[in-house]
JSON list of C-alpha atoms in Angstrom, two decimals:
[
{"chain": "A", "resi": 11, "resn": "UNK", "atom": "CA", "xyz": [-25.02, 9.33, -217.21]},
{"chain": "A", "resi": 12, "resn": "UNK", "atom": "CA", "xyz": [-24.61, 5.98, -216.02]},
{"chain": "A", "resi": 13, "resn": "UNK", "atom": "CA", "xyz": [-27.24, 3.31, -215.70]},
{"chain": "A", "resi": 14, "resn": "UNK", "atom": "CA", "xyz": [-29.39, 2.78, -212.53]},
{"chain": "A", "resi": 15, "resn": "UNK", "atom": "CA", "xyz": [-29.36, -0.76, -211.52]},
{"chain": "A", "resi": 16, "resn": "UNK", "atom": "CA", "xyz": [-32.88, -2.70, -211.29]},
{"chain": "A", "resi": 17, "resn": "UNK", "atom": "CA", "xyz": [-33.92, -5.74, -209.73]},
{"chain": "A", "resi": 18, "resn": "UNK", "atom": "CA", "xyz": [-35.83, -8.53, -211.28]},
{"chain": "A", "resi": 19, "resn": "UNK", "atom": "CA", "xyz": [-36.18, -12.14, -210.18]},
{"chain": "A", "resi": 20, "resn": "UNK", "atom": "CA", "xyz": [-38.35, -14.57, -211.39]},
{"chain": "A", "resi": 21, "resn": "UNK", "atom": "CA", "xyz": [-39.11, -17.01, -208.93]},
{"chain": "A", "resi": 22, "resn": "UNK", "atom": "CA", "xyz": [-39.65, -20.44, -210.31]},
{"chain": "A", "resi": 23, "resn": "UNK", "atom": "CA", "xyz": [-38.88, -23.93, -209.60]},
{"chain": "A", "resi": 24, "resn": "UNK", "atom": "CA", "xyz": [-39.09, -25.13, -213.21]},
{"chain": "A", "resi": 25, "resn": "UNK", "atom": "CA", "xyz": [-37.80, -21.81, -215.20]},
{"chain": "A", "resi": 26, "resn": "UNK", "atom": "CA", "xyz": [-34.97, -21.85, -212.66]},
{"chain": "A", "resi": 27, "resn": "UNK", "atom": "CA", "xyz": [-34.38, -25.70, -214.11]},
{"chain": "A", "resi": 28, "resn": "UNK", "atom": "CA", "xyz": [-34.68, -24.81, -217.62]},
{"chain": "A", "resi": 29, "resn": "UNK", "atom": "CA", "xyz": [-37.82, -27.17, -217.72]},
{"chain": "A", "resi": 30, "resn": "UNK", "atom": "CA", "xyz": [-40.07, -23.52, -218.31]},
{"chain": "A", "resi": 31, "resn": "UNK", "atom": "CA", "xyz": [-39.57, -20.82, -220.36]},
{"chain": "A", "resi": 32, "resn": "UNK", "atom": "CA", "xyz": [-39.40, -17.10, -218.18]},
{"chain": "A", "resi": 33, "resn": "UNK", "atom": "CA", "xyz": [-42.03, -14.80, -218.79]},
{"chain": "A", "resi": 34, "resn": "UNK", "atom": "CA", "xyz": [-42.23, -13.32, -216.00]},
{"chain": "A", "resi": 35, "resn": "UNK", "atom": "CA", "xyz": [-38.88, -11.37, -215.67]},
{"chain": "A", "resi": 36, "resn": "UNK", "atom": "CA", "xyz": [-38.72, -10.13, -219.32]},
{"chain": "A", "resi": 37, "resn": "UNK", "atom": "CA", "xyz": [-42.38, -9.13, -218.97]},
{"chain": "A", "resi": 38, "resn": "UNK", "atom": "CA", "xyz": [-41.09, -6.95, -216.24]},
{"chain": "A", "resi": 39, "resn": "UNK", "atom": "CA", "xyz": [-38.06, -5.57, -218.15]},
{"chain": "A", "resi": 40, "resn": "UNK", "atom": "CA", "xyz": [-40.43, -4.55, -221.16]},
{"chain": "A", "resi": 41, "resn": "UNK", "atom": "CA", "xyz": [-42.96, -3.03, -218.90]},
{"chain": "A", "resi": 42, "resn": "UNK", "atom": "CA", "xyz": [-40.11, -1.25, -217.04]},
{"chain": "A", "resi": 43, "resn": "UNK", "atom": "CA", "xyz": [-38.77, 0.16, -220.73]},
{"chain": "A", "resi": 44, "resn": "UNK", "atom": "CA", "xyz": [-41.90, 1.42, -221.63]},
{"chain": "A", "resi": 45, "resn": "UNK", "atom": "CA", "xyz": [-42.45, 3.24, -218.03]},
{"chain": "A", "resi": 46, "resn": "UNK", "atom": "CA", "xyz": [-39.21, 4.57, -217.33]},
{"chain": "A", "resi": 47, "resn": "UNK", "atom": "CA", "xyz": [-37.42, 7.36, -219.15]},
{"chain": "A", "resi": 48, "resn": "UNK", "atom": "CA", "xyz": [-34.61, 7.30, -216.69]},
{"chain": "A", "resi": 49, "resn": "UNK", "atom": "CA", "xyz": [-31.18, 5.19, -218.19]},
{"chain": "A", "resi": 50, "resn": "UNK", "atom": "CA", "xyz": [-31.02, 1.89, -216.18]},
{"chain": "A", "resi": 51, "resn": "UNK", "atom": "CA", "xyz": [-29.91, -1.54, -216.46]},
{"chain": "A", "resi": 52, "resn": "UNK", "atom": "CA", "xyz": [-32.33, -5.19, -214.92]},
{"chain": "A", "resi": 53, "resn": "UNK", "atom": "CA", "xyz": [-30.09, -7.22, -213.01]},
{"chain": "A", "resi": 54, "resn": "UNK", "atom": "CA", "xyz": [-31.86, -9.94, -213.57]},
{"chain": "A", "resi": 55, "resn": "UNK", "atom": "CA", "xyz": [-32.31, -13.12, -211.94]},
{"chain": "A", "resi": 56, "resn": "UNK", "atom": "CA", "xyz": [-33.98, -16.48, -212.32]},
{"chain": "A", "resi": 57, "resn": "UNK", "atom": "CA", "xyz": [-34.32, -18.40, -208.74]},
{"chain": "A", "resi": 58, "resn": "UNK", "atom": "CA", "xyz": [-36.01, -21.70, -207.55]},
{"chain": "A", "resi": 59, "resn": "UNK", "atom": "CA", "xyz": [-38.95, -21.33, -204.72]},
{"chain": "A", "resi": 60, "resn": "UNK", "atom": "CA", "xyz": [-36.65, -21.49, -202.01]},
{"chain": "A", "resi": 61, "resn": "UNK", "atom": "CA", "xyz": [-37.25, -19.21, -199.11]},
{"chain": "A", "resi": 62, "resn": "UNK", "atom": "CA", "xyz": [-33.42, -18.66, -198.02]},
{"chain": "A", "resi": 63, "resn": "UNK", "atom": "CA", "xyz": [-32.25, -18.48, -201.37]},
{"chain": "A", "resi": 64, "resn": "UNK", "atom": "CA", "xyz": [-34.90, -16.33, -202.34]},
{"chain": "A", "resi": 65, "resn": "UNK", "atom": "CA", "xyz": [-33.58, -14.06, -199.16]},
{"chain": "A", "resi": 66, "resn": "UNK", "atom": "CA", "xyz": [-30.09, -14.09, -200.27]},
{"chain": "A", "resi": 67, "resn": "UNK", "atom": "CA", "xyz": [-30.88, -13.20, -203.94]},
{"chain": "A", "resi": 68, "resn": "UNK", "atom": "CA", "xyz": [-33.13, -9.81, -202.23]},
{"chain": "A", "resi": 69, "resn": "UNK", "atom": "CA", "xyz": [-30.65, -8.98, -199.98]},
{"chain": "A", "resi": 70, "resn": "UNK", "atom": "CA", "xyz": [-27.26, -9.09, -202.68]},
{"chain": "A", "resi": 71, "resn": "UNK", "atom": "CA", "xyz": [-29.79, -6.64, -205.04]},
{"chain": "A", "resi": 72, "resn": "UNK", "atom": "CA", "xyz": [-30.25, -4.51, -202.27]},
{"chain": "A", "resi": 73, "resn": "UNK", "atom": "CA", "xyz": [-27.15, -4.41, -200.71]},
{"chain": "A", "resi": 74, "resn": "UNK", "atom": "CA", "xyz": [-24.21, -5.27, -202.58]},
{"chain": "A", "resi": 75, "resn": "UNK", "atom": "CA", "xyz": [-25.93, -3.61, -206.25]},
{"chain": "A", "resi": 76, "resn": "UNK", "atom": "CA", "xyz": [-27.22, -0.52, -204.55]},
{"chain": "A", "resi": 77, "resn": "UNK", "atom": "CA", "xyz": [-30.67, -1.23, -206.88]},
{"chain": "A", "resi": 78, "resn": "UNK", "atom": "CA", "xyz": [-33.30, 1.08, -205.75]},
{"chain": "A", "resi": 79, "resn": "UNK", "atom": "CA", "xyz": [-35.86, -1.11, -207.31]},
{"chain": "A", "resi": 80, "resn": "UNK", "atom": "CA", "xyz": [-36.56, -4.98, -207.03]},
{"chain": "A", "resi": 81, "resn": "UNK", "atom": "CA", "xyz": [-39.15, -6.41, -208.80]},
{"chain": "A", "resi": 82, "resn": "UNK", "atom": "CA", "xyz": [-39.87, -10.14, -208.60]},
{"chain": "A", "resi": 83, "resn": "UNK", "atom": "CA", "xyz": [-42.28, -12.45, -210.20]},
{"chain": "A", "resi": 84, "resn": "UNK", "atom": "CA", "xyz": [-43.59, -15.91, -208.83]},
{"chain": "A", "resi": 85, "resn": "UNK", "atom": "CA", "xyz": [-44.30, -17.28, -205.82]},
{"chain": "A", "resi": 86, "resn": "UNK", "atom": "CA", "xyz": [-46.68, -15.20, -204.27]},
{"chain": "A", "resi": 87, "resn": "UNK", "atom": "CA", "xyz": [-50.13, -17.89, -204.43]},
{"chain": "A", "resi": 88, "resn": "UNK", "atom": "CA", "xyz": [-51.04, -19.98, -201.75]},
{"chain": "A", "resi": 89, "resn": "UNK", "atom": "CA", "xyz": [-49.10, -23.52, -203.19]},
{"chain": "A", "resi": 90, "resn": "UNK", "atom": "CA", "xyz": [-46.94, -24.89, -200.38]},
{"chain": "A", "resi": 91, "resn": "UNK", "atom": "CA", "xyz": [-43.77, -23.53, -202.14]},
{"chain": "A", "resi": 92, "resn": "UNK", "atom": "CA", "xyz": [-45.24, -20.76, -203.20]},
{"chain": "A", "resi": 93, "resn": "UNK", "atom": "CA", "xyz": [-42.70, -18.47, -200.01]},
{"chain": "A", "resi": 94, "resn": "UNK", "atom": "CA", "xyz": [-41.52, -14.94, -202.20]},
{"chain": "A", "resi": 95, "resn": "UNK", "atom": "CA", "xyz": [-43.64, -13.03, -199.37]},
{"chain": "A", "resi": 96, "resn": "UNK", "atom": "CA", "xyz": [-42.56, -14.29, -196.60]},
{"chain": "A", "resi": 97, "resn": "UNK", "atom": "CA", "xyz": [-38.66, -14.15, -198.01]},
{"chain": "A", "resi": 98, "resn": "UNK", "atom": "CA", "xyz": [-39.68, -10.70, -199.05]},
{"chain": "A", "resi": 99, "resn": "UNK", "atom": "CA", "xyz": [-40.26, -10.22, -195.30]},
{"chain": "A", "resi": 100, "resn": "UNK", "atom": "CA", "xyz": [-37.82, -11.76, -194.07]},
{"chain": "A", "resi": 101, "resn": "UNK", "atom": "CA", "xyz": [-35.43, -9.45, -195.34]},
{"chain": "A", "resi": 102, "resn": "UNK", "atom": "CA", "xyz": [-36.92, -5.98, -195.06]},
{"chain": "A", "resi": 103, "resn": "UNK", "atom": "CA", "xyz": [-37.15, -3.20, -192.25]},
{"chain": "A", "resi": 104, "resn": "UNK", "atom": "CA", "xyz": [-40.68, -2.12, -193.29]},
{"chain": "A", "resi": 105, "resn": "UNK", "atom": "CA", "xyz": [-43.77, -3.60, -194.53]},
{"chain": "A", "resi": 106, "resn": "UNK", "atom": "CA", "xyz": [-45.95, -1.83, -197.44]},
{"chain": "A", "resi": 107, "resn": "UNK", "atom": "CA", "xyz": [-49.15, -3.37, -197.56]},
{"chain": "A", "resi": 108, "resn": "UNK", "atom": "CA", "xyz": [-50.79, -1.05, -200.11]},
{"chain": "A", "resi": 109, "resn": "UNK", "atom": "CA", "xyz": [-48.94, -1.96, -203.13]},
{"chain": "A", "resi": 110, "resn": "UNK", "atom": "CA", "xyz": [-50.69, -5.43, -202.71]},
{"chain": "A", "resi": 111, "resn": "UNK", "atom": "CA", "xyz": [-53.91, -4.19, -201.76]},
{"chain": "A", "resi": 112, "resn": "UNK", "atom": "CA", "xyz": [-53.68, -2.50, -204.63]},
{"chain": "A", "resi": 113, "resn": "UNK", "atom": "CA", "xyz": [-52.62, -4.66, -206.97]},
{"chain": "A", "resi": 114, "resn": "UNK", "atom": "CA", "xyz": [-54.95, -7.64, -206.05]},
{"chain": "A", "resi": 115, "resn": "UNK", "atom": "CA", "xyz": [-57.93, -4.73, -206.24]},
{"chain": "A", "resi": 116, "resn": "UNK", "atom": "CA", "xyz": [-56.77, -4.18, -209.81]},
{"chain": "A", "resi": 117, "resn": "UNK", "atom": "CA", "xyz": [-56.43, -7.76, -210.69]},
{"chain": "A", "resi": 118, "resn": "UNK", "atom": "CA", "xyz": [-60.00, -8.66, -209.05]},
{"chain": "A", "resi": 119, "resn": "UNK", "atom": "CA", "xyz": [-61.65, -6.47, -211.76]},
{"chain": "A", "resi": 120, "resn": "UNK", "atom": "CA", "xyz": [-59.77, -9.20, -214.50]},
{"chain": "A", "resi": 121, "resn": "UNK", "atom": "CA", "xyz": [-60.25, -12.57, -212.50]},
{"chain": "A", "resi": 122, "resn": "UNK", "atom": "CA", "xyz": [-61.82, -13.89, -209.23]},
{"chain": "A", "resi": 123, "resn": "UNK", "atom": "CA", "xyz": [-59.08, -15.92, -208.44]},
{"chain": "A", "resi": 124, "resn": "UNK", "atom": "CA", "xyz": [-56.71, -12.86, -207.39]},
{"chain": "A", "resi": 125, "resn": "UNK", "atom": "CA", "xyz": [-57.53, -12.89, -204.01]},
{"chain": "A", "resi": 126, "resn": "UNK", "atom": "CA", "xyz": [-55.49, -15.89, -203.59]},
{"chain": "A", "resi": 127, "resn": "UNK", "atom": "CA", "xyz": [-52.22, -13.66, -204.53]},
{"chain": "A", "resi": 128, "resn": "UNK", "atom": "CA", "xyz": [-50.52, -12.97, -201.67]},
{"chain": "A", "resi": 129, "resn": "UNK", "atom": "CA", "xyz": [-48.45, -9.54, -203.60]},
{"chain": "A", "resi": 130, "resn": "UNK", "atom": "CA", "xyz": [-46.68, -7.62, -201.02]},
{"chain": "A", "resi": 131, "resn": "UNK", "atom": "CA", "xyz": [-44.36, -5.31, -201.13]},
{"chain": "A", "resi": 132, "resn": "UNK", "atom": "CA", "xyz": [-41.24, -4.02, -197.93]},
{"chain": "A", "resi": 133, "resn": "UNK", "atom": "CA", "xyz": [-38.26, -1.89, -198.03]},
{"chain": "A", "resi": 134, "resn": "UNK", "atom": "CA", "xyz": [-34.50, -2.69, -197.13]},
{"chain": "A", "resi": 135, "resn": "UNK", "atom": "CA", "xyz": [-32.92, -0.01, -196.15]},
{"chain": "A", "resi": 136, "resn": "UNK", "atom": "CA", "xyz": [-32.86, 2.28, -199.86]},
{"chain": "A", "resi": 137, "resn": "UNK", "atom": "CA", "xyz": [-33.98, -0.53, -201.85]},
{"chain": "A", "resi": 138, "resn": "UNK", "atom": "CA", "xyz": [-38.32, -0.78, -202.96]},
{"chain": "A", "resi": 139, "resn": "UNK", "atom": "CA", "xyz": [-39.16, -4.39, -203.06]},
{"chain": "A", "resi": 140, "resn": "UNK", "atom": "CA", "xyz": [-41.89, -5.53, -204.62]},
{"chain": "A", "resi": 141, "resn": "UNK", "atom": "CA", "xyz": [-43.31, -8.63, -205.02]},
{"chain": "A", "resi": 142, "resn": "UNK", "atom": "CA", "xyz": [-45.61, -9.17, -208.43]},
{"chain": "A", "resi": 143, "resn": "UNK", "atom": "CA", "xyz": [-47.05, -12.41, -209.92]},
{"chain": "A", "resi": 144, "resn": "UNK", "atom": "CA", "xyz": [-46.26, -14.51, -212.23]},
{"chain": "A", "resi": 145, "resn": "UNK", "atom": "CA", "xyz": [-48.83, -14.11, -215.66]},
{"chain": "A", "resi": 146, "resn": "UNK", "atom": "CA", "xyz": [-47.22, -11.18, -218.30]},
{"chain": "A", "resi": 147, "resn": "UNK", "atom": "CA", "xyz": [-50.71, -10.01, -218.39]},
{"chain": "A", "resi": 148, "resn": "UNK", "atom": "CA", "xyz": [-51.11, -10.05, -214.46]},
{"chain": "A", "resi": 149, "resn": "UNK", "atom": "CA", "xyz": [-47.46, -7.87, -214.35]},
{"chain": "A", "resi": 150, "resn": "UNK", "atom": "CA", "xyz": [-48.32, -5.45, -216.55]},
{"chain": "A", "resi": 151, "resn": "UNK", "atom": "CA", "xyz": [-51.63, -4.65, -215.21]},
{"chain": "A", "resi": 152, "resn": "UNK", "atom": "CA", "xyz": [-50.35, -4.45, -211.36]},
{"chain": "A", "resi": 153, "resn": "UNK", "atom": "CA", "xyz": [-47.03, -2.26, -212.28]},
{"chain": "A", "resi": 154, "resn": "UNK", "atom": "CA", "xyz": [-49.28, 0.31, -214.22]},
{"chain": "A", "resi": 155, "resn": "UNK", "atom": "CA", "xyz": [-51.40, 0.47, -211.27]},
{"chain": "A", "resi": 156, "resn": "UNK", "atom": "CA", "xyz": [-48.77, 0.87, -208.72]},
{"chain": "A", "resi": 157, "resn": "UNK", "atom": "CA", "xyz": [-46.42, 2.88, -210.38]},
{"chain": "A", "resi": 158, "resn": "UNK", "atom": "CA", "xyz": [-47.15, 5.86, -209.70]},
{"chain": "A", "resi": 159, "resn": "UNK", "atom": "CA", "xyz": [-46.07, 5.52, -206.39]},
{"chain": "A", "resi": 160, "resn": "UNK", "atom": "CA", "xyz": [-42.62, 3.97, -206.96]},
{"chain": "A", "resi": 161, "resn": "UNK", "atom": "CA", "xyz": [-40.76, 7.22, -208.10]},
{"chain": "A", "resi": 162, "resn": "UNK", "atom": "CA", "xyz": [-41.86, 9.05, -204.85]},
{"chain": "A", "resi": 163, "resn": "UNK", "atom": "CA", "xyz": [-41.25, 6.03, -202.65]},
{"chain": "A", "resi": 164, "resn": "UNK", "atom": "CA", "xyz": [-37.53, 5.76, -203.62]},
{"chain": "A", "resi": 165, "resn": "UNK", "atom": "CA", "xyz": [-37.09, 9.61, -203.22]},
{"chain": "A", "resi": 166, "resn": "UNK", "atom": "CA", "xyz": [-38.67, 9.42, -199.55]},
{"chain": "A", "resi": 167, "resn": "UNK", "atom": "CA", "xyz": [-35.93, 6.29, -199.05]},
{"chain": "A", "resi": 168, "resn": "UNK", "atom": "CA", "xyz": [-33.13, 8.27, -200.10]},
{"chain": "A", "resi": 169, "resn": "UNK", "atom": "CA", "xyz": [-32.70, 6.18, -203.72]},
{"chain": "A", "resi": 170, "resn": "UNK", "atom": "CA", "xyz": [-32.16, 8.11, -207.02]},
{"chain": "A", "resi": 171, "resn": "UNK", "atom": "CA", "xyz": [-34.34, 10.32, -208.99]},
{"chain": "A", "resi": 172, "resn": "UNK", "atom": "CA", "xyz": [-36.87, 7.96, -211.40]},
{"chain": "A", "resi": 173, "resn": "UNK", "atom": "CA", "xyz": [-38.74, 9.96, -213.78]},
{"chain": "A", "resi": 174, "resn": "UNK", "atom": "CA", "xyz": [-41.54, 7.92, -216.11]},
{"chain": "A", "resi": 175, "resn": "UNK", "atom": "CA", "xyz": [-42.86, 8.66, -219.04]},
{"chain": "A", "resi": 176, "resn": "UNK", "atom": "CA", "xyz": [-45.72, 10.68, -218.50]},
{"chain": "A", "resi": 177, "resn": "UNK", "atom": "CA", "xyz": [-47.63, 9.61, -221.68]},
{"chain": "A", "resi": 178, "resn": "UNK", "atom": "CA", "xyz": [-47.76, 6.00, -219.86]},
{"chain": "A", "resi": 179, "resn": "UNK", "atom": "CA", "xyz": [-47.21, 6.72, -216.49]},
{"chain": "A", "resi": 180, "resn": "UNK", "atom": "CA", "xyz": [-47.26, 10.30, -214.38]},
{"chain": "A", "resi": 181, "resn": "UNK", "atom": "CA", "xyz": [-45.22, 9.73, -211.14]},
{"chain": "A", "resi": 182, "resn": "UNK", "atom": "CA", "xyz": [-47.12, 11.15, -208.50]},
{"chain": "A", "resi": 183, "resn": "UNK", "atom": "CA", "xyz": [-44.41, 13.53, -206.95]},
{"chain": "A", "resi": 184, "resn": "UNK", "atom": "CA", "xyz": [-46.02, 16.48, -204.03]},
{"chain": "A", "resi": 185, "resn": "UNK", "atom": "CA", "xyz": [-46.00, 20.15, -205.78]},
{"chain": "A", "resi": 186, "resn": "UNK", "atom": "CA", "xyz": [-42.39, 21.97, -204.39]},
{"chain": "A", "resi": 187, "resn": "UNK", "atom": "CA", "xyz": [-43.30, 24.35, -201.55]},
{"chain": "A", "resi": 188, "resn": "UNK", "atom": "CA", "xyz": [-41.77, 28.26, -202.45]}
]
């Protein structure tokens, strides 16, 4: 069975420079091992804060590597060059607002200071992309809560079959009609 290609960018001036060590996008890939029982392979990706760049990097995940799934990390406070939202918009067809709603509702029980994330999440043609922040803790607590939604998502956007495991996540899928 071959391997199902997955997003993840980090967006960071200063990891993108070497200057800062990446958390963020192996935080991702461990908290996507753990989840996912399906085989699959992070393209992974370490960018600077630039809105077009950021754009490009979205759209070559989605559209040249056919992943179903792009996670990214970074760049979603309210610092001037904080822009992986509005990049994220940029380049998809439709908005999902309730994967951030969700997420910052999750993080708000943790710290105060999440309503200043600006997670969102949009879809590009059969490509999920959603936009996470930038602590390890922060990532693993908004993917558990959103998961459950992903595998269902792809299906209804014509991406391949995810299944999680169900002793740390259960994919919410609607009961097959006889």
């Amino acid at each position: 069975m071959t391997s199902i290609p997955i997003g993840v960018v980090t967006v960071s001036d200063r990891a993108s420079a070497g200057i800062y060590e990446d958390r963020g996008g192996p935080a991702i890939i461990a908290e996507l091992q753990r989840i996912l029982t399906t085989p699959w392979r992070a393209e992974s990706r370490v960018i600077a804060d630039e809105r077009p760049l950021i754009a490009y990097t979205l759209t070559d995940l989605s559209d040249r590597l056919h992943c179903p799934l792009i996670v990214t990390t970074g760049g979603t406070g309210p610092a001037l060059r904080d822009v992986t939202p509005e990049a994220t918009e940029d380049v998809c067809e439709k908005m999902m607002p309730g994967f951030g709603e969700l997420m910052r509702s999750v993080s708000l029980q943790s710290v105060p200071t999440a309503i200043l994330s600006r997670q969102t999440a949009g879809i590009r043609g059969n490509s999920l992309i959603i936009n996470l922040p930038g602590k390890p803790t922060a990532i693993a607590e908004c993917l558990a809560a959103v998961f459950p939604a992903i595998p269902y998502c792809i299906d209804l956007i014509g991406g391949p079959y995810l299944e999680t495991d169900p002793a740390v996540c259960r994919a919410f899928r609607p009961a097959a009609k006889s």
